[in-house]
Amino acid sequence: MKKFKRVGKKGGIYTIEVAIAAIMIISIISLIGIQKRVDYDTSIANYKIQIFDELKTIDSEGLLRVYALRNDSESIKNFIQTCKKINCKVVIFDKEKNLTDWLTETEIQKNIASVSYIISGYIGEYSPREIRVYFW
């Protein structure tokens, strides 16, 4: 039987070094990739789109014009809140001023976003109303 001569431990050490380096690189890449990224602007934009779609739904049912002309912001708010569980306030404007209650001081201090929806007003006459939904 032939005995194998051991030349050195260099090959084994290099293999271990390469394995450690590969593990370090893979762990760094995985830590960077796993971090949860929250894009707050996107989530606010999604809420805006959803609220606008709710206003469009009320308008297509023919109720938004009625509510806006009666300055009934509570009915609009209740409709939105039954579909979306958010804190919101609806303010109705005409050409010159707001027709319903404005935001309170505590509501203004919160992180507020808004969605606007404009209707032409009475049929046969131009009296636009802007329905503005503030949400936080």
mmCIF file with all atom_site columns, C-alpha atoms in Angstrom:
data_model
loop_
_atom_site.group_PDB
_atom_site.id
_atom_site.type_symbol
_atom_site.label_atom_id
_atom_site.label_alt_id
_atom_site.label_comp_id
_atom_site.label_asym_id
_atom_site.label_entity_id
_atom_site.label_seq_id
_atom_site.pdbx_PDB_ins_code
_atom_site.Cartn_x
_atom_site.Cartn_y
_atom_site.Cartn_z
_atom_site.occupancy
_atom_site.B_iso_or_equiv
_atom_site.pdbx_formal_charge
_atom_site.auth_seq_id
_atom_site.auth_comp_id
_atom_site.auth_asym_id
_atom_site.auth_atom_id
_atom_site.pdbx_PDB_model_num
ATOM 1   C CA . MET A 1 1   ? 0.000   0.000  0.000   1.00 0.00 ? 1   MET A CA 1
ATOM 2   C CA . LYS A 1 2   ? 1.076   3.421  -0.874  1.00 0.00 ? 2   LYS A CA 1
ATOM 3   C CA . LYS A 1 3   ? 1.116   6.138  1.695   1.00 0.00 ? 3   LYS A CA 1
ATOM 4   C CA . PHE A 1 4   ? 0.022   9.552  0.608   1.00 0.00 ? 4   PHE A CA 1
ATOM 5   C CA . LYS A 1 5   ? 2.305   12.313 1.506   1.00 0.00 ? 5   LYS A CA 1
ATOM 6   C CA . ARG A 1 6   ? 0.665   15.310 3.079   1.00 0.00 ? 6   ARG A CA 1
ATOM 7   C CA . VAL A 1 7   ? 1.878   18.414 1.339   1.00 0.00 ? 7   VAL A CA 1
ATOM 8   C CA . GLY A 1 8   ? 0.339   21.143 3.522   1.00 0.00 ? 8   GLY A CA 1
ATOM 9   C CA . LYS A 1 9   ? -2.767  22.686 4.948   1.00 0.00 ? 9   LYS A CA 1
ATOM 10  C CA . LYS A 1 10  ? -2.958  25.622 2.538   1.00 0.00 ? 10  LYS A CA 1
ATOM 11  C CA . GLY A 1 11  ? -5.751  24.202 0.400   1.00 0.00 ? 11  GLY A CA 1
ATOM 12  C CA . GLY A 1 12  ? -7.971  23.506 3.391   1.00 0.00 ? 12  GLY A CA 1
ATOM 13  C CA . ILE A 1 13  ? -7.429  26.976 4.833   1.00 0.00 ? 13  ILE A CA 1
ATOM 14  C CA . TYR A 1 14  ? -8.258  28.646 1.500   1.00 0.00 ? 14  TYR A CA 1
ATOM 15  C CA . THR A 1 15  ? -11.424 26.594 1.216   1.00 0.00 ? 15  THR A CA 1
ATOM 16  C CA . ILE A 1 16  ? -12.535 27.645 4.697   1.00 0.00 ? 16  ILE A CA 1
ATOM 17  C CA . GLU A 1 17  ? -11.749 31.315 3.918   1.00 0.00 ? 17  GLU A CA 1
ATOM 18  C CA . VAL A 1 18  ? -13.783 31.168 0.704   1.00 0.00 ? 18  VAL A CA 1
ATOM 19  C CA . ALA A 1 19  ? -16.711 29.538 2.519   1.00 0.00 ? 19  ALA A CA 1
ATOM 20  C CA . ILE A 1 20  ? -16.653 32.203 5.262   1.00 0.00 ? 20  ILE A CA 1
ATOM 21  C CA . ALA A 1 21  ? -16.492 35.006 2.678   1.00 0.00 ? 21  ALA A CA 1
ATOM 22  C CA . ALA A 1 22  ? -19.402 33.509 0.726   1.00 0.00 ? 22  ALA A CA 1
ATOM 23  C CA . ILE A 1 23  ? -21.494 33.181 3.887   1.00 0.00 ? 23  ILE A CA 1
ATOM 24  C CA . MET A 1 24  ? -20.753 36.810 4.814   1.00 0.00 ? 24  MET A CA 1
ATOM 25  C CA . ILE A 1 25  ? -21.683 38.095 1.352   1.00 0.00 ? 25  ILE A CA 1
ATOM 26  C CA . ILE A 1 26  ? -24.899 36.069 1.220   1.00 0.00 ? 26  ILE A CA 1
ATOM 27  C CA . SER A 1 27  ? -25.941 37.179 4.718   1.00 0.00 ? 27  SER A CA 1
ATOM 28  C CA . ILE A 1 28  ? -25.325 40.878 3.925   1.00 0.00 ? 28  ILE A CA 1
ATOM 29  C CA . ILE A 1 29  ? -27.317 40.648 0.682   1.00 0.00 ? 29  ILE A CA 1
ATOM 30  C CA . SER A 1 30  ? -30.167 38.826 2.416   1.00 0.00 ? 30  SER A CA 1
ATOM 31  C CA . LEU A 1 31  ? -30.294 41.378 5.268   1.00 0.00 ? 31  LEU A CA 1
ATOM 32  C CA . ILE A 1 32  ? -30.517 44.228 2.783   1.00 0.00 ? 32  ILE A CA 1
ATOM 33  C CA . GLY A 1 33  ? -33.194 42.463 0.746   1.00 0.00 ? 33  GLY A CA 1
ATOM 34  C CA . ILE A 1 34  ? -35.334 41.372 3.710   1.00 0.00 ? 34  ILE A CA 1
ATOM 35  C CA . GLN A 1 35  ? -35.772 44.819 5.269   1.00 0.00 ? 35  GLN A CA 1
ATOM 36  C CA . LYS A 1 36  ? -39.394 45.894 5.022   1.00 0.00 ? 36  LYS A CA 1
ATOM 37  C CA . ARG A 1 37  ? -39.696 49.071 3.049   1.00 0.00 ? 37  ARG A CA 1
ATOM 38  C CA . VAL A 1 38  ? -42.783 51.179 3.640   1.00 0.00 ? 38  VAL A CA 1
ATOM 39  C CA . ASP A 1 39  ? -43.510 53.858 1.121   1.00 0.00 ? 39  ASP A CA 1
ATOM 40  C CA . TYR A 1 40  ? -45.843 56.202 2.961   1.00 0.00 ? 40  TYR A CA 1
ATOM 41  C CA . ASP A 1 41  ? -46.587 58.250 -0.135  1.00 0.00 ? 41  ASP A CA 1
ATOM 42  C CA . THR A 1 42  ? -47.831 55.144 -1.907  1.00 0.00 ? 42  THR A CA 1
ATOM 43  C CA . SER A 1 43  ? -50.141 54.174 0.943   1.00 0.00 ? 43  SER A CA 1
ATOM 44  C CA . ILE A 1 44  ? -51.568 57.717 1.072   1.00 0.00 ? 44  ILE A CA 1
ATOM 45  C CA . ALA A 1 45  ? -52.001 57.629 -2.702  1.00 0.00 ? 45  ALA A CA 1
ATOM 46  C CA . ASN A 1 46  ? -53.856 54.320 -2.404  1.00 0.00 ? 46  ASN A CA 1
ATOM 47  C CA . TYR A 1 47  ? -56.215 55.802 0.190   1.00 0.00 ? 47  TYR A CA 1
ATOM 48  C CA . LYS A 1 48  ? -56.797 58.813 -2.063  1.00 0.00 ? 48  LYS A CA 1
ATOM 49  C CA . ILE A 1 49  ? -57.693 56.572 -4.983  1.00 0.00 ? 49  ILE A CA 1
ATOM 50  C CA . GLN A 1 50  ? -60.037 54.483 -2.831  1.00 0.00 ? 50  GLN A CA 1
ATOM 51  C CA . ILE A 1 51  ? -61.812 57.541 -1.406  1.00 0.00 ? 51  ILE A CA 1
ATOM 52  C CA . PHE A 1 52  ? -62.116 59.082 -4.872  1.00 0.00 ? 52  PHE A CA 1
ATOM 53  C CA . ASP A 1 53  ? -63.630 55.823 -6.123  1.00 0.00 ? 53  ASP A CA 1
ATOM 54  C CA . GLU A 1 54  ? -66.137 55.914 -3.250  1.00 0.00 ? 54  GLU A CA 1
ATOM 55  C CA . LEU A 1 55  ? -67.116 59.471 -4.201  1.00 0.00 ? 55  LEU A CA 1
ATOM 56  C CA . LYS A 1 56  ? -67.463 58.359 -7.814  1.00 0.00 ? 56  LYS A CA 1
ATOM 57  C CA . THR A 1 57  ? -69.724 55.513 -6.683  1.00 0.00 ? 57  THR A CA 1
ATOM 58  C CA . ILE A 1 58  ? -71.966 57.902 -4.737  1.00 0.00 ? 58  ILE A CA 1
ATOM 59  C CA . ASP A 1 59  ? -72.054 60.172 -7.791  1.00 0.00 ? 59  ASP A CA 1
ATOM 60  C CA . SER A 1 60  ? -72.974 57.337 -10.151 1.00 0.00 ? 60  SER A CA 1
ATOM 61  C CA . GLU A 1 61  ? -75.871 56.430 -7.830  1.00 0.00 ? 61  GLU A CA 1
ATOM 62  C CA . GLY A 1 62  ? -77.109 60.025 -8.128  1.00 0.00 ? 62  GLY A CA 1
ATOM 63  C CA . LEU A 1 63  ? -76.756 60.763 -4.419  1.00 0.00 ? 63  LEU A CA 1
ATOM 64  C CA . LEU A 1 64  ? -73.631 62.929 -4.358  1.00 0.00 ? 64  LEU A CA 1
ATOM 65  C CA . ARG A 1 65  ? -75.288 65.864 -6.133  1.00 0.00 ? 65  ARG A CA 1
ATOM 66  C CA . VAL A 1 66  ? -78.252 65.703 -3.748  1.00 0.00 ? 66  VAL A CA 1
ATOM 67  C CA . TYR A 1 67  ? -76.018 65.570 -0.668  1.00 0.00 ? 67  TYR A CA 1
ATOM 68  C CA . ALA A 1 68  ? -73.766 68.371 -1.925  1.00 0.00 ? 68  ALA A CA 1
ATOM 69  C CA . LEU A 1 69  ? -76.638 70.701 -2.811  1.00 0.00 ? 69  LEU A CA 1
ATOM 70  C CA . ARG A 1 70  ? -78.203 70.123 0.618   1.00 0.00 ? 70  ARG A CA 1
ATOM 71  C CA . ASN A 1 71  ? -74.770 70.699 2.234   1.00 0.00 ? 71  ASN A CA 1
ATOM 72  C CA . ASP A 1 72  ? -75.152 67.282 3.836   1.00 0.00 ? 72  ASP A CA 1
ATOM 73  C CA . SER A 1 73  ? -71.534 66.416 4.511   1.00 0.00 ? 73  SER A CA 1
ATOM 74  C CA . GLU A 1 74  ? -72.462 63.897 7.232   1.00 0.00 ? 74  GLU A CA 1
ATOM 75  C CA . SER A 1 75  ? -74.235 61.589 4.762   1.00 0.00 ? 75  SER A CA 1
ATOM 76  C CA . ILE A 1 76  ? -71.187 61.607 2.488   1.00 0.00 ? 76  ILE A CA 1
ATOM 77  C CA . LYS A 1 77  ? -68.913 60.947 5.464   1.00 0.00 ? 77  LYS A CA 1
ATOM 78  C CA . ASN A 1 78  ? -71.101 58.070 6.683   1.00 0.00 ? 78  ASN A CA 1
ATOM 79  C CA . PHE A 1 79  ? -71.098 56.485 3.219   1.00 0.00 ? 79  PHE A CA 1
ATOM 80  C CA . ILE A 1 80  ? -67.288 56.696 3.008   1.00 0.00 ? 80  ILE A CA 1
ATOM 81  C CA . GLN A 1 81  ? -66.792 55.372 6.537   1.00 0.00 ? 81  GLN A CA 1
ATOM 82  C CA . THR A 1 82  ? -69.039 52.366 5.951   1.00 0.00 ? 82  THR A CA 1
ATOM 83  C CA . CYS A 1 83  ? -66.793 51.342 3.060   1.00 0.00 ? 83  CYS A CA 1
ATOM 84  C CA . LYS A 1 84  ? -63.398 52.453 4.430   1.00 0.00 ? 84  LYS A CA 1
ATOM 85  C CA . LYS A 1 85  ? -62.532 52.356 8.110   1.00 0.00 ? 85  LYS A CA 1
ATOM 86  C CA . ILE A 1 86  ? -60.720 55.688 8.296   1.00 0.00 ? 86  ILE A CA 1
ATOM 87  C CA . ASN A 1 87  ? -61.051 58.949 10.173  1.00 0.00 ? 87  ASN A CA 1
ATOM 88  C CA . CYS A 1 88  ? -62.265 61.608 7.803   1.00 0.00 ? 88  CYS A CA 1
ATOM 89  C CA . LYS A 1 89  ? -64.106 64.896 7.566   1.00 0.00 ? 89  LYS A CA 1
ATOM 90  C CA . VAL A 1 90  ? -66.078 66.109 4.560   1.00 0.00 ? 90  VAL A CA 1
ATOM 91  C CA . VAL A 1 91  ? -66.185 69.825 3.752   1.00 0.00 ? 91  VAL A CA 1
ATOM 92  C CA . ILE A 1 92  ? -68.347 71.206 0.922   1.00 0.00 ? 92  ILE A CA 1
ATOM 93  C CA . PHE A 1 93  ? -67.319 74.383 -0.910  1.00 0.00 ? 93  PHE A CA 1
ATOM 94  C CA . ASP A 1 94  ? -69.099 76.535 -3.445  1.00 0.00 ? 94  ASP A CA 1
ATOM 95  C CA . LYS A 1 95  ? -67.381 79.142 -5.641  1.00 0.00 ? 95  LYS A CA 1
ATOM 96  C CA . GLU A 1 96  ? -66.603 81.508 -2.774  1.00 0.00 ? 96  GLU A CA 1
ATOM 97  C CA . LYS A 1 97  ? -66.516 79.772 0.601   1.00 0.00 ? 97  LYS A CA 1
ATOM 98  C CA . ASN A 1 98  ? -66.962 76.559 2.499   1.00 0.00 ? 98  ASN A CA 1
ATOM 99  C CA . LEU A 1 99  ? -70.567 75.743 3.271   1.00 0.00 ? 99  LEU A CA 1
ATOM 100 C CA . THR A 1 100 ? -70.054 73.225 6.056   1.00 0.00 ? 100 THR A CA 1
ATOM 101 C CA . ASP A 1 101 ? -67.952 73.017 9.205   1.00 0.00 ? 101 ASP A CA 1
ATOM 102 C CA . TRP A 1 102 ? -64.228 73.507 8.837   1.00 0.00 ? 102 TRP A CA 1
ATOM 103 C CA . LEU A 1 103 ? -61.588 71.353 10.500  1.00 0.00 ? 103 LEU A CA 1
ATOM 104 C CA . THR A 1 104 ? -61.013 71.765 14.231  1.00 0.00 ? 104 THR A CA 1
ATOM 105 C CA . GLU A 1 105 ? -57.607 72.640 15.689  1.00 0.00 ? 105 GLU A CA 1
ATOM 106 C CA . THR A 1 106 ? -56.946 69.055 16.803  1.00 0.00 ? 106 THR A CA 1
ATOM 107 C CA . GLU A 1 107 ? -57.784 67.735 13.325  1.00 0.00 ? 107 GLU A CA 1
ATOM 108 C CA . ILE A 1 108 ? -55.478 70.267 11.665  1.00 0.00 ? 108 ILE A CA 1
ATOM 109 C CA . GLN A 1 109 ? -52.545 69.156 13.825  1.00 0.00 ? 109 GLN A CA 1
ATOM 110 C CA . LYS A 1 110 ? -52.791 65.578 12.538  1.00 0.00 ? 110 LYS A CA 1
ATOM 111 C CA . ASN A 1 111 ? -51.131 64.298 9.378   1.00 0.00 ? 111 ASN A CA 1
ATOM 112 C CA . ILE A 1 112 ? -53.908 65.119 6.939   1.00 0.00 ? 112 ILE A CA 1
ATOM 113 C CA . ALA A 1 113 ? -54.338 64.303 3.269   1.00 0.00 ? 113 ALA A CA 1
ATOM 114 C CA . SER A 1 114 ? -57.271 65.352 1.119   1.00 0.00 ? 114 SER A CA 1
ATOM 115 C CA . VAL A 1 115 ? -59.274 64.313 -1.921  1.00 0.00 ? 115 VAL A CA 1
ATOM 116 C CA . SER A 1 116 ? -61.396 66.713 -3.978  1.00 0.00 ? 116 SER A CA 1
ATOM 117 C CA . TYR A 1 117 ? -64.378 65.904 -6.167  1.00 0.00 ? 117 TYR A CA 1
ATOM 118 C CA . ILE A 1 118 ? -66.213 68.618 -8.098  1.00 0.00 ? 118 ILE A CA 1
ATOM 119 C CA . ILE A 1 119 ? -69.797 68.505 -9.335  1.00 0.00 ? 119 ILE A CA 1
ATOM 120 C CA . SER A 1 120 ? -71.501 71.110 -11.482 1.00 0.00 ? 120 SER A CA 1
ATOM 121 C CA . GLY A 1 121 ? -74.308 71.833 -9.043  1.00 0.00 ? 121 GLY A CA 1
ATOM 122 C CA . TYR A 1 122 ? -77.920 72.278 -10.069 1.00 0.00 ? 122 TYR A CA 1
ATOM 123 C CA . ILE A 1 123 ? -78.993 70.820 -13.397 1.00 0.00 ? 123 ILE A CA 1
ATOM 124 C CA . GLY A 1 124 ? -79.401 73.603 -15.948 1.00 0.00 ? 124 GLY A CA 1
ATOM 125 C CA . GLU A 1 125 ? -77.363 76.152 -14.020 1.00 0.00 ? 125 GLU A CA 1
ATOM 126 C CA . TYR A 1 126 ? -73.662 76.327 -13.232 1.00 0.00 ? 126 TYR A CA 1
ATOM 127 C CA . SER A 1 127 ? -73.166 76.405 -9.479  1.00 0.00 ? 127 SER A CA 1
ATOM 128 C CA . PRO A 1 128 ? -70.186 74.135 -8.848  1.00 0.00 ? 128 PRO A CA 1
ATOM 129 C CA . ARG A 1 129 ? -69.650 72.404 -5.533  1.00 0.00 ? 129 ARG A CA 1
ATOM 130 C CA . GLU A 1 130 ? -66.383 70.930 -4.394  1.00 0.00 ? 130 GLU A CA 1
ATOM 131 C CA . ILE A 1 131 ? -66.564 68.007 -2.022  1.00 0.00 ? 131 ILE A CA 1
ATOM 132 C CA . ARG A 1 132 ? -63.269 67.814 -0.164  1.00 0.00 ? 132 ARG A CA 1
ATOM 133 C CA . VAL A 1 133 ? -62.569 64.792 2.037   1.00 0.00 ? 133 VAL A CA 1
ATOM 134 C CA . TYR A 1 134 ? -59.816 65.238 4.615   1.00 0.00 ? 134 TYR A CA 1
ATOM 135 C CA . PHE A 1 135 ? -58.538 62.007 6.144   1.00 0.00 ? 135 PHE A CA 1
ATOM 136 C CA . TRP A 1 136 ? -55.929 60.985 8.673   1.00 0.00 ? 136 TRP A CA 1
#
